[in-house]
Coordinates of C-alpha atoms in Angstrom, one line a residue:
Chain A
X24 CA 0.0 0.0 0.0
X25 CA 1.4 3.3 -1.0
X26 CA -0.3 6.7 -0.6
X27 CA -0.9 8.7 -3.7
X28 CA -1.8 12.4 -3.7
X29 CA -4.1 13.4 -6.6
X30 CA -5.9 16.7 -6.8
X31 CA -5.7 17.2 -3.1
X32 CA -7.4 13.9 -2.3
X33 CA -5.4 11.4 -0.4
X34 CA -6.3 7.8 -1.3
X35 CA -4.4 4.7 -0.3
X36 CA -3.5 3.1 -3.6
X37 CA -1.8 -0.2 -4.4
X38 CA 1.1 0.6 -6.8
X39 CA 2.1 -3.0 -7.3
X40 CA 3.0 -3.5 -11.0
X41 CA 1.2 -6.8 -11.1
X42 CA -2.1 -4.9 -11.1
X43 CA -3.2 -4.4 -14.6
X44 CA -6.6 -5.0 -16.2
X45 CA -8.5 -6.0 -13.1
X46 CA -7.9 -2.6 -11.4
X47 CA -9.2 -0.7 -14.5
X48 CA -12.3 -2.9 -14.6
X49 CA -13.0 -2.5 -10.9
X50 CA -12.5 1.2 -11.1
X51 CA -15.2 1.5 -13.8
X52 CA -18.0 -0.2 -11.8
X53 CA -20.6 2.3 -10.8
X54 CA -22.0 3.1 -7.4
X55 CA -25.5 1.5 -7.2
X56 CA -27.0 4.5 -5.3
X57 CA -25.1 7.3 -6.9
X58 CA -24.7 5.9 -10.4
X59 CA -23.0 9.0 -11.7
X60 CA -19.9 8.0 -9.7
X61 CA -17.7 5.0 -10.2
X62 CA -16.6 3.1 -7.1
X63 CA -13.1 4.7 -7.6
X64 CA -14.7 8.2 -7.7
X65 CA -16.5 7.5 -4.4
X66 CA -13.3 6.4 -2.7
X67 CA -14.7 3.0 -1.5
X68 CA -12.4 1.0 -3.7
X69 CA -9.4 0.4 -1.5
X70 CA -7.3 -2.2 -3.2
X71 CA -7.2 -4.5 -6.2
X72 CA -4.7 -7.3 -6.3
X73 CA -4.1 -9.8 -9.1
X74 CA -2.3 -13.0 -8.4
X75 CA -2.3 -15.3 -11.4
X76 CA -5.9 -15.7 -12.3
X77 CA -7.1 -14.6 -8.9
X78 CA -8.3 -11.1 -8.1
X79 CA -8.9 -9.8 -4.6
X80 CA -10.8 -6.5 -4.4
X81 CA -11.1 -4.6 -1.1
X82 CA -13.9 -2.1 -0.7
X83 CA -15.0 -0.2 2.4
X84 CA -18.6 0.7 3.5
X85 CA -19.6 4.4 3.5
X86 CA -21.9 3.9 6.5
X87 CA -22.1 0.9 8.8
X88 CA -25.4 -0.1 7.5
X89 CA -25.0 0.9 3.9
X90 CA -27.3 -1.5 1.9
X91 CA -25.5 -0.7 -1.3
X92 CA -22.4 -2.7 -0.2
X93 CA -23.9 -6.0 -1.2
X94 CA -24.8 -4.6 -4.6
X95 CA -21.3 -3.2 -5.0
X96 CA -19.9 -6.7 -4.3
X97 CA -22.2 -8.3 -6.7
X98 CA -21.5 -5.7 -9.4
X99 CA -17.7 -6.1 -8.9
X100 CA -18.0 -9.9 -9.1
X101 CA -20.0 -9.7 -12.3
X102 CA -17.8 -7.2 -14.0
X103 CA -14.6 -9.1 -13.3
X104 CA -16.2 -12.5 -14.2
X105 CA -17.5 -11.0 -17.5
X106 CA -13.9 -9.9 -18.2
X107 CA -12.7 -13.5 -17.8
X108 CA -11.5 -13.6 -14.2
X109 CA -12.8 -16.8 -12.7
X110 CA -11.5 -16.5 -9.1
X111 CA -12.7 -13.2 -7.6
X112 CA -12.8 -12.4 -4.0
X113 CA -14.3 -9.2 -2.6
X114 CA -13.2 -8.2 0.8
X115 CA -14.9 -5.6 3.0
X116 CA -12.5 -3.5 5.0
X117 CA -13.8 -1.9 8.2
X118 CA -10.8 0.4 8.7
X119 CA -9.6 3.0 8.0
X120 CA -13.0 4.7 8.2
X121 CA -14.4 6.1 4.9
X122 CA -14.8 9.8 4.7
X123 CA -16.4 12.0 2.1
X124 CA -12.9 13.5 1.7
X125 CA -12.1 10.4 -0.4
X126 CA -14.6 11.4 -3.1
X127 CA -12.3 12.4 -5.9
X128 CA -12.3 15.8 -7.6
X129 CA -13.8 14.1 -10.7
X130 CA -16.5 12.6 -8.5
X131 CA -17.3 16.0 -7.0
X132 CA -17.6 17.5 -10.5
X133 CA -19.8 14.7 -11.7
X134 CA -22.1 15.0 -8.6
X135 CA -22.5 18.8 -9.2
X136 CA -23.2 18.2 -12.9
X137 CA -26.0 15.8 -12.0
X138 CA -27.6 18.2 -9.6
X139 CA -26.2 16.7 -6.3
X140 CA -24.3 19.1 -4.1
X141 CA -20.9 17.6 -3.3
X142 CA -19.7 17.4 0.3
X143 CA -17.3 20.0 1.5
X144 CA -13.7 19.0 2.3
X145 CA -12.6 18.3 5.8
X146 CA -15.9 19.3 7.2
X147 CA -16.7 16.2 9.2
X148 CA -20.1 15.4 10.7
X149 CA -22.1 18.1 12.4
X150 CA -21.6 18.9 16.0
X151 CA -24.6 19.5 18.2
X152 CA -26.4 22.4 16.5
X153 CA -28.7 24.4 18.8
X154 CA -28.9 27.5 16.6
X155 CA -30.4 27.7 13.1
X156 CA -27.9 25.9 10.8
X157 CA -25.6 28.1 8.8
X158 CA -26.1 27.7 5.0
X159 CA -22.9 26.6 3.4
X160 CA -24.1 24.5 0.5
X161 CA -24.5 26.1 -2.9
X162 CA -27.3 25.1 -5.3
X163 CA -25.8 22.8 -7.9
X164 CA -28.2 24.2 -10.6
X165 CA -27.9 28.0 -10.3
X166 CA -25.0 28.3 -7.9
X167 CA -27.0 30.4 -5.3
X168 CA -25.8 30.2 -1.8
X169 CA -29.3 30.8 -0.5
X170 CA -30.3 27.2 0.2
X171 CA -32.3 25.6 3.0
X172 CA -32.1 22.2 4.5
X173 CA -35.5 20.4 4.2
X174 CA -34.4 17.2 5.7
X175 CA -31.1 16.0 7.2
X176 CA -31.7 12.5 5.8
X177 CA -32.8 12.0 2.2
X178 CA -33.2 9.1 -0.2
X179 CA -30.1 7.5 1.2
X180 CA -28.4 7.9 4.6
X181 CA -25.5 9.7 2.9
X182 CA -27.5 12.5 1.5
X183 CA -29.6 15.5 2.9
X184 CA -32.4 17.1 1.0
X185 CA -32.2 20.9 0.4
X186 CA -34.0 23.5 -1.6
X187 CA -32.6 26.6 -3.4
X188 CA -34.4 29.8 -2.4
X189 CA -33.5 31.4 -5.7
X190 CA -34.4 28.8 -8.4
X191 CA -36.8 27.0 -6.0
X192 CA -35.4 23.6 -7.1
X193 CA -35.0 20.9 -4.5
X194 CA -31.6 19.1 -4.6
X195 CA -29.7 16.5 -2.7
X196 CA -26.4 17.1 -0.8
X197 CA -23.9 14.5 0.0
X198 CA -23.3 15.0 3.7
X199 CA -19.8 15.3 5.2
X200 CA -18.7 12.5 7.3
Chain B
X289 CA -24.2 -1.7 -14.0
X290 CA -24.7 -2.6 -17.6
X291 CA -28.4 -3.4 -17.5
X292 CA -30.9 -1.6 -19.7
X293 CA -33.6 -1.9 -17.1
X294 CA -34.2 -2.9 -13.5
X295 CA -35.9 -6.2 -14.5
X296 CA -32.8 -7.4 -16.3
X297 CA -30.8 -6.6 -13.2
X298 CA -33.1 -8.5 -10.9
X299 CA -33.3 -11.6 -13.2
X300 CA -29.6 -11.6 -14.0
X301 CA -28.5 -15.3 -14.0
X302 CA -26.1 -14.9 -11.1
X303 CA -25.4 -17.5 -8.6
X304 CA -25.2 -15.0 -5.8
X305 CA -27.9 -16.0 -3.4
X306 CA -28.8 -13.6 -0.7
X307 CA -29.7 -14.5 2.8
X308 CA -33.1 -13.3 3.6
X309 CA -32.1 -11.8 6.9
X310 CA -28.5 -10.8 7.2
X311 CA -26.8 -10.4 3.9
X312 CA -24.0 -12.9 4.5
X313 CA -20.9 -10.8 4.3
X314 CA -17.9 -13.2 4.2
X315 CA -15.6 -10.9 6.1
X316 CA -17.3 -7.8 7.5
X317 CA -14.4 -7.2 9.9
X318 CA -11.5 -7.5 7.5
X319 CA -8.6 -5.1 7.5
X320 CA -8.5 -5.2 11.3
X321 CA -6.5 -7.4 13.6
X322 CA -9.2 -9.8 14.9
X323 CA -7.2 -11.6 17.5
X324 CA -8.6 -11.3 21.0
X325 CA -6.2 -9.0 22.8
X326 CA -3.9 -10.8 25.3
X327 CA -5.3 -11.1 28.8
X328 CA -8.9 -10.5 27.8
X329 CA -11.6 -13.0 28.7
X330 CA -13.5 -14.1 25.6
X331 CA -16.7 -14.6 27.7
X332 CA -16.6 -11.0 28.9
X333 CA -15.7 -9.6 25.5
X334 CA -18.5 -11.6 23.9
X335 CA -20.9 -10.3 26.5
X336 CA -19.7 -6.7 26.0
X337 CA -20.1 -6.9 22.2
X338 CA -23.6 -8.2 22.7
X339 CA -24.5 -5.3 25.0
X340 CA -23.4 -2.7 22.4
X341 CA -25.0 -4.7 19.6
X342 CA -28.3 -5.3 21.3
X343 CA -28.7 -1.6 22.2
X344 CA -28.4 -0.8 18.5
X345 CA -30.4 -3.7 17.2
X346 CA -33.4 -3.2 19.5
X347 CA -33.6 0.6 18.9
X348 CA -33.3 0.0 15.2
X349 CA -36.3 -2.3 15.4
X350 CA -38.3 0.3 17.4
X351 CA -37.4 3.1 14.9
X352 CA -38.5 1.1 11.9
X353 CA -41.9 0.9 13.4
X354 CA -42.3 4.6 12.5
X355 CA -41.7 4.0 8.8
X356 CA -44.8 5.4 7.1
X357 CA -46.2 6.6 10.4
X358 CA -44.0 9.7 11.1
X359 CA -45.6 13.2 11.1
X360 CA -44.1 13.9 7.7
X361 CA -42.5 12.0 4.8
X362 CA -39.1 13.4 5.5
X363 CA -39.2 12.1 9.0
X364 CA -40.2 8.6 7.8
X365 CA -37.0 8.7 5.8
X366 CA -34.9 10.2 8.5
X367 CA -36.0 7.6 11.2
X368 CA -35.5 4.8 8.7
X369 CA -32.0 6.0 7.9
X370 CA -31.1 6.3 11.6
X371 CA -32.4 2.8 12.1
X372 CA -30.3 1.6 9.2
X373 CA -27.1 3.1 10.7
X374 CA -27.9 1.4 14.0
X375 CA -28.6 -1.9 12.3
X376 CA -25.3 -1.7 10.6
X377 CA -23.5 -1.1 13.9
X378 CA -25.4 -4.0 15.4
X379 CA -24.4 -6.4 12.6
X380 CA -20.7 -5.6 13.0
X381 CA -20.9 -6.0 16.7
X382 CA -22.9 -9.2 16.6
X383 CA -20.4 -10.6 14.1
X384 CA -17.6 -9.7 16.5
X385 CA -19.5 -11.3 19.4
X386 CA -20.0 -14.5 17.4
X387 CA -16.4 -14.6 16.3
X388 CA -15.0 -14.0 19.9
X389 CA -17.4 -16.5 21.3
X390 CA -16.1 -19.2 18.9
X391 CA -19.3 -21.3 18.9
X392 CA -20.0 -20.7 15.2
X393 CA -22.9 -18.3 15.8
X394 CA -23.1 -15.6 13.1
X395 CA -25.0 -12.3 13.2
X396 CA -28.3 -13.9 12.2
X397 CA -28.1 -16.6 14.8
X398 CA -27.4 -14.0 17.5
X399 CA -30.1 -11.6 16.3
X400 CA -32.9 -14.1 15.6
X401 CA -32.3 -17.2 17.7
X402 CA -31.6 -15.8 21.1
X403 CA -34.4 -15.6 23.7
X404 CA -35.3 -12.6 25.7
X405 CA -33.1 -13.3 28.8
X406 CA -30.1 -13.5 26.5
X407 CA -30.5 -10.0 25.2
X408 CA -28.3 -7.5 27.0
X409 CA -29.7 -4.2 25.8
X410 CA -30.5 -1.4 28.2
X411 CA -34.3 -1.1 28.9
X412 CA -34.5 2.4 27.4
X413 CA -34.3 1.0 23.9
X414 CA -37.0 -1.6 24.2
X415 CA -39.9 0.4 25.7
X416 CA -42.8 1.1 23.3
X417 CA -42.6 4.8 22.4
X418 CA -45.2 4.6 19.7
X419 CA -46.4 4.9 17.0
X420 CA -49.7 3.7 18.5
X421 CA -50.9 3.8 22.1
X422 CA -47.4 3.1 23.5
X423 CA -46.3 6.7 22.9
X424 CA -45.9 9.3 20.2
X425 CA -43.4 11.1 18.1
X426 CA -42.2 13.3 21.0
X427 CA -41.4 10.3 23.2
X428 CA -39.5 8.7 20.3
X429 CA -37.5 12.0 19.9
X430 CA -36.8 12.2 23.6
X431 CA -35.5 8.6 23.6
X432 CA -33.4 9.2 20.5
X433 CA -31.8 12.3 22.0
X434 CA -30.9 10.6 25.3
X435 CA -29.7 7.4 23.6
X436 CA -27.6 9.0 20.9
X437 CA -26.0 11.5 23.3
X438 CA -25.1 8.6 25.6
X439 CA -23.9 6.2 22.9
X440 CA -21.9 8.9 21.1
X441 CA -20.1 9.7 24.4
X442 CA -19.3 6.0 24.9
X443 CA -18.2 5.5 21.3
X444 CA -15.9 8.5 21.4
X445 CA -14.0 6.7 24.1
X446 CA -14.3 3.3 22.6
X447 CA -12.2 4.5 19.6
X448 CA -9.2 4.0 22.0
X449 CA -10.3 0.5 23.0
X450 CA -7.6 -2.2 23.2
X451 CA -9.8 -4.4 21.0
X452 CA -9.0 -3.1 17.4
X453 CA -12.3 -4.4 16.1
X454 CA -14.4 -2.4 18.7
X455 CA -12.2 0.6 18.0
X456 CA -12.9 0.4 14.3
X457 CA -16.6 -0.1 14.7
X458 CA -16.7 2.9 17.1
X459 CA -14.7 5.1 14.7
X460 CA -17.4 4.6 12.1
X461 CA -20.3 4.8 14.6
X462 CA -19.2 8.2 16.0
X463 CA -19.8 9.9 12.7
X464 CA -23.3 8.4 12.4
X465 CA -24.3 9.1 16.0
X466 CA -23.2 12.7 15.7
X467 CA -25.9 13.1 13.0
X468 CA -28.5 11.2 15.1
X469 CA -27.9 13.4 18.1
X470 CA -28.2 16.6 16.1
X471 CA -31.4 15.4 14.5
X472 CA -33.0 14.6 17.8
X473 CA -31.8 17.9 19.3
X474 CA -33.3 19.9 16.4
X475 CA -36.6 18.2 16.9
X476 CA -36.5 18.7 20.6
X477 CA -36.1 22.4 20.1
X478 CA -38.8 22.5 17.4
X479 CA -41.4 20.6 19.5
X480 CA -40.6 22.4 22.7
X481 CA -40.7 25.8 21.0
X482 CA -43.6 25.0 18.8
X483 CA -47.3 25.2 19.9
X484 CA -48.5 24.7 23.4
X485 CA -49.6 21.2 22.4
X486 CA -46.3 20.2 20.9
X487 CA -44.5 21.5 23.9
X488 CA -46.7 19.6 26.3
X489 CA -46.0 16.4 24.3
X490 CA -42.2 17.1 24.4
X491 CA -42.3 17.6 28.2
X492 CA -44.3 14.4 28.7
X493 CA -42.0 12.6 26.3
X494 CA -38.9 13.4 28.2
X495 CA -40.6 12.5 31.5
X496 CA -41.6 9.1 30.0
X497 CA -38.1 8.1 29.1
X498 CA -36.3 9.7 32.1
X499 CA -36.9 6.8 34.6
X500 CA -34.6 4.7 32.4
X501 CA -31.8 7.3 32.3
X502 CA -29.9 6.2 35.4
X503 CA -29.6 2.6 34.1
X504 CA -27.4 3.9 31.2
X505 CA -24.7 4.9 33.6
X506 CA -24.6 1.8 35.8
X507 CA -21.3 0.1 35.1
X508 CA -21.9 -3.7 34.8
X509 CA -19.4 -6.2 36.1
X510 CA -18.6 -7.2 32.5
X511 CA -17.6 -3.7 31.7
X512 CA -15.5 -3.5 34.9
X513 CA -13.7 -6.7 34.0
X514 CA -12.5 -5.4 30.6
X515 CA -10.2 -2.5 31.5
X516 CA -9.0 -0.5 28.5
X517 CA -11.3 -2.6 26.3
X518 CA -14.8 -1.5 27.5
X519 CA -15.9 2.0 28.4
X520 CA -17.4 2.1 31.9
X521 CA -20.6 4.1 31.3
X522 CA -20.2 5.8 34.7
X523 CA -17.3 7.7 33.0
X524 CA -19.6 9.4 30.6
X525 CA -22.3 10.6 32.9
X526 CA -21.0 14.1 33.5
X527 CA -20.6 14.7 29.8
X528 CA -24.0 13.4 28.9
X529 CA -25.6 15.4 31.7
X530 CA -23.9 18.5 30.3
X531 CA -24.9 18.0 26.7
X532 CA -28.5 17.3 27.6
X533 CA -28.6 20.4 29.9
X534 CA -27.5 22.5 27.0
X535 CA -30.4 21.2 24.9
X536 CA -32.8 21.6 27.8
X537 CA -31.6 25.2 28.3
X538 CA -32.0 26.0 24.6
X539 CA -35.4 24.4 24.5
X540 CA -36.5 26.0 27.8
X541 CA -37.2 22.6 29.3
X542 CA -36.6 21.4 32.8
X543 CA -34.7 18.2 33.5
X544 CA -37.5 15.8 34.4
X545 CA -37.9 15.1 38.1
X546 CA -39.1 11.5 38.1
X547 CA -37.9 8.5 40.0
X548 CA -35.7 5.9 38.2
X549 CA -37.3 2.6 37.2
X550 CA -36.0 0.1 39.7
X551 CA -34.1 -3.0 38.8
X552 CA -35.5 -6.4 39.6
X553 CA -33.5 -8.0 42.4
X554 CA -30.6 -5.8 41.4
X555 CA -30.8 -6.9 37.7
X556 CA -31.9 -5.0 34.7
X557 CA -31.4 -4.9 30.9
X558 CA -27.7 -5.7 30.9
X559 CA -28.4 -8.9 32.9
X560 CA -31.2 -10.0 30.5
X561 CA -34.0 -8.8 32.8
X562 CA -36.3 -6.8 30.6
X563 CA -39.7 -5.0 30.6
X564 CA -42.8 -6.7 29.3
X565 CA -42.4 -4.8 26.0
X566 CA -39.4 -6.9 25.1
X567 CA -41.1 -10.2 24.4
X568 CA -43.6 -8.6 22.0
X569 CA -40.7 -6.8 20.2
X570 CA -38.7 -10.0 19.8
X571 CA -41.8 -11.9 18.6
X572 CA -42.2 -9.5 15.8
X573 CA -38.5 -9.2 15.0
X574 CA -37.7 -12.9 15.1
X575 CA -40.9 -14.5 13.8
X576 CA -40.0 -14.8 10.1
X577 CA -36.4 -16.0 10.7
X578 CA -37.6 -18.7 13.1
X579 CA -40.5 -19.8 10.9
X580 CA -38.3 -20.1 7.8
X581 CA -34.8 -21.0 9.1
X582 CA -32.0 -20.3 6.6
X583 CA -34.4 -18.8 4.0
X584 CA -32.7 -17.2 1.0
X585 CA -34.0 -15.1 -1.8

């Protein structure tokens, strides 16, 4: 495991030269709940190792109960099997803990293009908030900073629902953790 | 993936069968040193993992009862998502318990095939806070505020546990619980500062859960026998008191003045002695898994 720095995002990456095709295939698999992102964009793909005909892929859950994890495993299995790899093992690493900081710059751009406000960097989860929350999230459609949180939890645990006060459109925001 | 429609994806000729109950992760705890730390009793560590797991599992079950019954659609979604986070924590902790115990019990066996006296959750999480005649939304919010404030304080310390698996589970859980606590605090403020009626409900809700507050901070002998592994809950009392007092002050609520619910011959939830709500809860939660053992879909 080496650590590569790319566009300000620190992602543990396996630099082993034996990793060829399998890594490229695994990186292209889409996230089942945010299908505008690949698993690599989302930062959940931690390691891909090829050893002869055997591939071991390590992914990490975003949230402890993320139901998409099973779909990711099945999708990775399928993509690698379709590419001719017969022995595929998907491991689920519990640590280090996933953070939205691992969403790549490309991933952030793709989220915004698809109307989902990307998480801020290094923000971390909210602390106890006993005053009206400060608006920091810009509308991904019109760019307005006047947005309101409608619900802290949205269609998935990782997103909040917000509305833009200028263009009136609702949009989702990937919460910082 | 590469399917043109959802139907193709569902009917994809894959040999991946899913468990109907858990989802059969092969190695949910990988990437962590899973050896039991030297000098730690496996019986005590198993019991401790079950305590933390059962708190999350039982409250998760209670929160899902609100799905489609909450005051607004957004809240259905919020409570279901909070329940999902807790279920995720429970699954990892149950898996760890089964692994340390070494009798071949997995998360499903521990969740669905144990009887009431084997559950080690605190009584706060099992009482019926609604929907229905058992309570209402304000009671549920009161419980969520107390529970998530307490569990967050415990998990923040558990991150330094000598058991690397518990430390890793806690590191993940801390981020989730911070959102749960904030959500419950926001609702507490909103209900207490809303109409006369909502305020009355919030006051009553807090009074309803408060008798079970003291039990949260009673350090059990299992916790005492796991120094540097377990977090003695008596250590977090001052912090939890302080956080809740901040919320009470902001919401202009008084700390409830009600007597604690007594233990039964010195025993309570952590010893497997539960309130009468627990049997009904387990009957609903375990019914399917016990009727159709090993079912797959």
